[in-house]
Coordinates of C-alpha atoms in Angstrom, one line a residue:
M23 CA 170.1 167.5 -77.9
S24 CA 171.9 169.7 -80.4
E25 CA 175.5 170.8 -79.7
L26 CA 174.2 174.7 -79.9
D27 CA 171.4 174.2 -77.6
G28 CA 171.6 176.4 -74.5
V29 CA 172.0 180.2 -73.7
W30 CA 175.1 182.1 -75.5
A31 CA 176.3 185.2 -74.8
V32 CA 177.2 187.4 -77.9
D33 CA 180.3 189.5 -77.9
R34 CA 180.8 192.0 -80.8
L35 CA 184.1 191.7 -82.6
S36 CA 184.0 193.7 -85.7
G37 CA 182.2 195.1 -88.6
A38 CA 178.9 197.0 -88.7
L39 CA 177.2 195.2 -85.8
P40 CA 175.3 197.4 -83.2
P41 CA 176.6 197.4 -79.6
L42 CA 175.7 194.0 -78.2
N43 CA 175.8 194.5 -74.4
G44 CA 173.5 191.9 -72.8
C45 CA 172.7 190.4 -76.2
V46 CA 172.3 186.5 -75.9
K47 CA 170.9 183.6 -78.1
R48 CA 168.8 181.0 -76.8
I49 CA 168.7 177.8 -78.8
N50 CA 166.6 174.8 -78.6
G51 CA 166.8 172.2 -81.0
E52 CA 166.0 173.8 -84.6
R53 CA 164.7 177.2 -83.0
G54 CA 166.4 179.9 -81.3
T55 CA 166.0 183.6 -80.5
T56 CA 168.5 186.5 -80.5
E57 CA 167.6 188.7 -77.5
F58 CA 168.6 192.3 -76.6
P59 CA 167.7 194.1 -73.3
L60 CA 166.2 196.9 -75.2
A61 CA 164.3 195.3 -78.0
P62 CA 162.0 192.6 -78.9
G63 CA 163.7 189.0 -79.7
M64 CA 164.5 188.1 -83.1
P65 CA 163.4 184.3 -83.9
F66 CA 165.6 182.0 -86.2
E67 CA 165.8 178.7 -87.5
V68 CA 168.8 176.5 -87.0
R69 CA 170.2 174.6 -89.9
G70 CA 173.4 173.0 -89.2
L71 CA 175.8 175.9 -88.0
E72 CA 173.5 178.5 -89.5
L73 CA 171.0 180.7 -88.2
H74 CA 168.2 181.5 -90.5
Y75 CA 166.2 184.5 -89.2
K76 CA 162.7 184.9 -89.7
P77 CA 160.4 187.5 -91.3
P78 CA 160.9 190.4 -91.2
F79 CA 164.6 189.6 -91.0
T80 CA 164.8 186.8 -93.4
M81 CA 167.9 188.8 -95.3
L82 CA 170.1 188.0 -92.2
V83 CA 172.0 184.7 -91.7
D84 CA 174.6 184.0 -88.9
K85 CA 177.1 181.5 -89.8
L86 CA 179.0 179.8 -87.0
E87 CA 182.4 177.9 -87.0
P88 CA 183.8 176.2 -83.7
Q89 CA 186.4 178.1 -81.8
G90 CA 187.8 177.1 -78.5
G91 CA 184.8 176.3 -76.2
G92 CA 182.5 178.7 -78.3
Y93 CA 181.8 179.9 -81.8
L94 CA 183.2 182.6 -84.1
G95 CA 180.1 184.0 -85.8
H96 CA 179.9 185.6 -89.1
A97 CA 176.8 188.0 -89.6
T98 CA 175.5 188.2 -93.1
M99 CA 173.1 189.9 -95.0
L100 CA 172.0 188.7 -98.4
G101 CA 175.1 186.5 -98.5
R102 CA 177.6 189.1 -97.5
E103 CA 179.3 189.3 -94.5
F104 CA 179.1 192.6 -92.4
G105 CA 180.4 191.9 -88.9
Q106 CA 181.8 189.1 -86.8
F107 CA 181.1 188.1 -83.1
R108 CA 181.8 185.3 -80.6
L109 CA 179.4 183.2 -78.8
R110 CA 180.2 182.1 -75.2
R111 CA 178.1 179.5 -73.4
L112 CA 176.5 180.7 -70.4
N113 CA 176.3 178.7 -67.1
T114 CA 173.4 178.7 -64.8
M115 CA 175.0 181.4 -62.5
D116 CA 176.0 183.6 -65.7
Q117 CA 172.1 183.1 -66.7
L118 CA 171.0 184.0 -63.0
K119 CA 173.1 187.2 -63.0
A120 CA 171.8 188.2 -66.4
Q121 CA 168.1 187.9 -65.1
L122 CA 169.1 189.8 -61.8
V123 CA 170.4 192.6 -63.7
K124 CA 167.4 192.6 -65.9
H125 CA 164.9 192.7 -62.9
I126 CA 167.0 195.6 -61.2
D127 CA 166.8 197.6 -64.7
E128 CA 162.9 197.2 -64.6
A129 CA 162.7 198.2 -60.9
H130 CA 164.7 201.2 -61.8
A131 CA 162.4 202.2 -64.7
M132 CA 159.2 201.4 -62.6
E133 CA 160.5 203.7 -59.9
Q134 CA 161.0 206.4 -62.7
N135 CA 157.6 205.9 -63.8
V136 CA 156.2 206.0 -60.3
L137 CA 158.0 209.5 -59.8
R138 CA 156.0 211.0 -62.6
M139 CA 152.7 209.5 -61.4
L140 CA 153.2 210.9 -58.1
D141 CA 153.9 214.4 -59.8
G142 CA 150.6 214.1 -61.4
M143 CA 148.8 213.2 -58.3
I144 CA 150.5 215.8 -56.1
A145 CA 149.4 218.4 -58.9
T146 CA 145.7 217.3 -58.5
T147 CA 145.4 216.6 -54.8
D148 CA 144.1 219.4 -52.3
D149 CA 143.6 217.3 -49.1
P150 CA 146.9 218.2 -46.9
G151 CA 147.1 215.0 -45.2
V152 CA 147.1 213.0 -48.5
L153 CA 149.3 215.7 -50.1
D154 CA 151.9 215.2 -47.2
A155 CA 152.1 211.4 -47.8
L156 CA 152.6 211.7 -51.4
E157 CA 155.4 214.1 -50.9
H158 CA 156.9 211.8 -48.3
H159 CA 156.7 208.9 -50.5
K160 CA 158.2 210.8 -53.9
V161 CA 161.3 211.1 -51.6
Q162 CA 161.4 207.6 -50.7
T163 CA 160.6 206.8 -54.3
Q164 CA 163.6 208.8 -55.5
S165 CA 165.8 207.1 -53.1
H166 CA 164.4 203.6 -54.4
A167 CA 165.5 204.8 -57.9
D168 CA 168.9 205.9 -56.9
R169 CA 169.6 202.5 -55.0
M170 CA 168.4 200.5 -58.1
A171 CA 170.8 202.6 -60.2
E172 CA 173.6 201.9 -57.6
R173 CA 172.9 198.1 -57.9
L174 CA 173.1 198.3 -61.8
E175 CA 176.5 200.1 -61.3
A176 CA 177.6 197.4 -59.0
H177 CA 177.2 194.9 -61.9
G178 CA 178.8 196.8 -64.6
A179 CA 175.4 197.9 -65.9
S180 CA 173.5 201.1 -66.5
P181 CA 169.9 202.1 -66.4
S182 CA 168.0 201.4 -69.8
A183 CA 167.1 204.8 -71.6
V184 CA 164.4 203.0 -73.5
K185 CA 162.4 201.6 -70.5
Q186 CA 162.9 205.0 -68.7
F187 CA 161.5 206.9 -71.8
G188 CA 158.4 204.4 -72.0
G189 CA 157.7 205.0 -68.2
V190 CA 157.9 209.0 -68.8
L191 CA 155.8 208.8 -71.7
G192 CA 153.2 206.9 -70.0
A193 CA 153.2 209.2 -67.0
L194 CA 153.0 212.1 -69.4
M195 CA 150.0 210.7 -71.1
K196 CA 148.2 210.0 -67.9
M197 CA 148.7 213.5 -66.5
P198 CA 146.6 215.6 -68.6
L199 CA 143.7 213.0 -67.9
D200 CA 144.4 213.7 -64.0
F201 CA 143.5 217.1 -64.4
V202 CA 140.4 216.7 -66.4
R203 CA 138.8 213.6 -64.8
G204 CA 136.1 213.8 -62.1
E205 CA 136.4 212.0 -58.5
K206 CA 140.5 212.8 -58.8
A207 CA 141.1 211.9 -55.0
G208 CA 139.4 208.3 -55.4
R209 CA 141.0 207.5 -58.8
N210 CA 144.2 208.7 -57.6
A211 CA 144.1 206.6 -54.6
R212 CA 143.0 203.8 -56.6
D213 CA 146.0 204.1 -59.0
A214 CA 148.6 204.5 -56.2
Y215 CA 147.3 201.6 -54.5
A216 CA 147.6 199.3 -57.5
T217 CA 151.1 200.8 -58.1
E218 CA 152.1 200.1 -54.8
H219 CA 151.1 196.3 -55.1
L220 CA 153.0 196.0 -58.4
E221 CA 156.2 197.3 -56.9
I222 CA 155.7 195.1 -53.9
A223 CA 155.3 192.2 -56.4
S224 CA 158.4 193.2 -58.4
Y225 CA 160.5 193.6 -55.4
E226 CA 159.6 190.3 -54.0
L227 CA 160.6 188.8 -57.3
L228 CA 163.9 190.8 -57.3
R229 CA 164.7 189.8 -53.6
R230 CA 164.5 186.0 -54.4
I231 CA 166.5 186.2 -57.7
A232 CA 169.0 188.1 -55.8
Q233 CA 169.4 185.6 -53.1
K234 CA 169.6 182.9 -55.8
A235 CA 172.3 184.7 -57.8
G236 CA 174.3 185.2 -54.4
D237 CA 173.7 189.0 -54.4
E238 CA 172.9 189.7 -50.8
E239 CA 173.2 193.4 -50.9
T240 CA 170.6 193.7 -53.5
A241 CA 168.4 191.5 -51.9
Q242 CA 168.8 193.4 -48.7
T243 CA 168.0 196.5 -50.6
A244 CA 164.9 194.9 -52.0
Q245 CA 164.1 193.8 -48.5
E246 CA 164.1 197.6 -47.0
I247 CA 162.2 199.0 -50.1
L248 CA 159.4 196.5 -49.8
G249 CA 158.9 197.7 -46.0
E250 CA 158.2 201.1 -47.4
E251 CA 156.0 200.1 -50.2
R252 CA 153.9 198.0 -47.8
A253 CA 153.8 200.9 -45.4
M254 CA 152.5 203.0 -48.3
A255 CA 149.9 200.7 -49.2
K256 CA 148.6 200.1 -45.8
L257 CA 148.5 203.9 -45.5
I258 CA 146.2 204.3 -48.4
E259 CA 144.2 201.2 -47.2
E260 CA 143.4 202.9 -44.1
Q261 CA 142.3 206.1 -45.7
W262 CA 139.6 204.6 -48.1
D263 CA 136.9 206.4 -46.0
T264 CA 138.6 209.7 -46.6
F265 CA 139.2 209.2 -50.3
T266 CA 135.5 208.2 -50.8
E267 CA 134.1 211.4 -48.9
L268 CA 136.7 213.5 -51.2
S269 CA 135.7 212.0 -54.4
L270 CA 131.9 212.5 -53.9
R271 CA 132.3 215.9 -52.6
E272 CA 134.2 216.7 -55.9
E273 CA 131.2 215.6 -57.6
G274 CA 128.9 217.7 -55.5
I275 CA 127.6 214.9 -53.3
T276 CA 127.2 215.1 -49.6
V277 CA 126.3 212.0 -47.8

């Protein structure tokens, strides 16, 4: 086992390095990855105390020197130093908390995406009963997003703008299709049913990770949200006959 094996938090010290909040290096033997919350990982090879990045970042090399219980890092490009950082080894609880924050952030981004999806569904739904259910769930969904933002703040983090933008973009791309596609009632119900189960799965994972990380407040919040997501999924499930009739009626079919 190499002395560098493990998961290391990266703290920016000086130079032209970007903000490194949430950045970690995962090292196993001769391989490793520098990971950022908002971007894909950057793989590298471990050569002694040097980390040589793989294409397309081959011009980058991190040079490490022992310092206290961690390492002082020198970020270099084409052999010239442009910044310094510190590596701190993360223990199991630190890693658990980092995973918890990631899952809370993903849940928040998911709820933002669902809000935009519900806007599209509300705009293309004529049935009064279905419309009432969607508008009620939109209020719940906004509450879910707010509660996840609060849990991020409790951990000293903030929502990922990149993930939010990805969710908004996906919803905006979907909305024009909602207006032109046939069988809007049935397809909207299908999309909502699938989304509810994705949310249920996400909060089941979040609840369990929060419990292992000792964050009972987040675990309880996830449990309460789960109840509302399951209720919405059940409501849709009980209305499949209605959605089927509405879809066929939209196509001019009377059975």
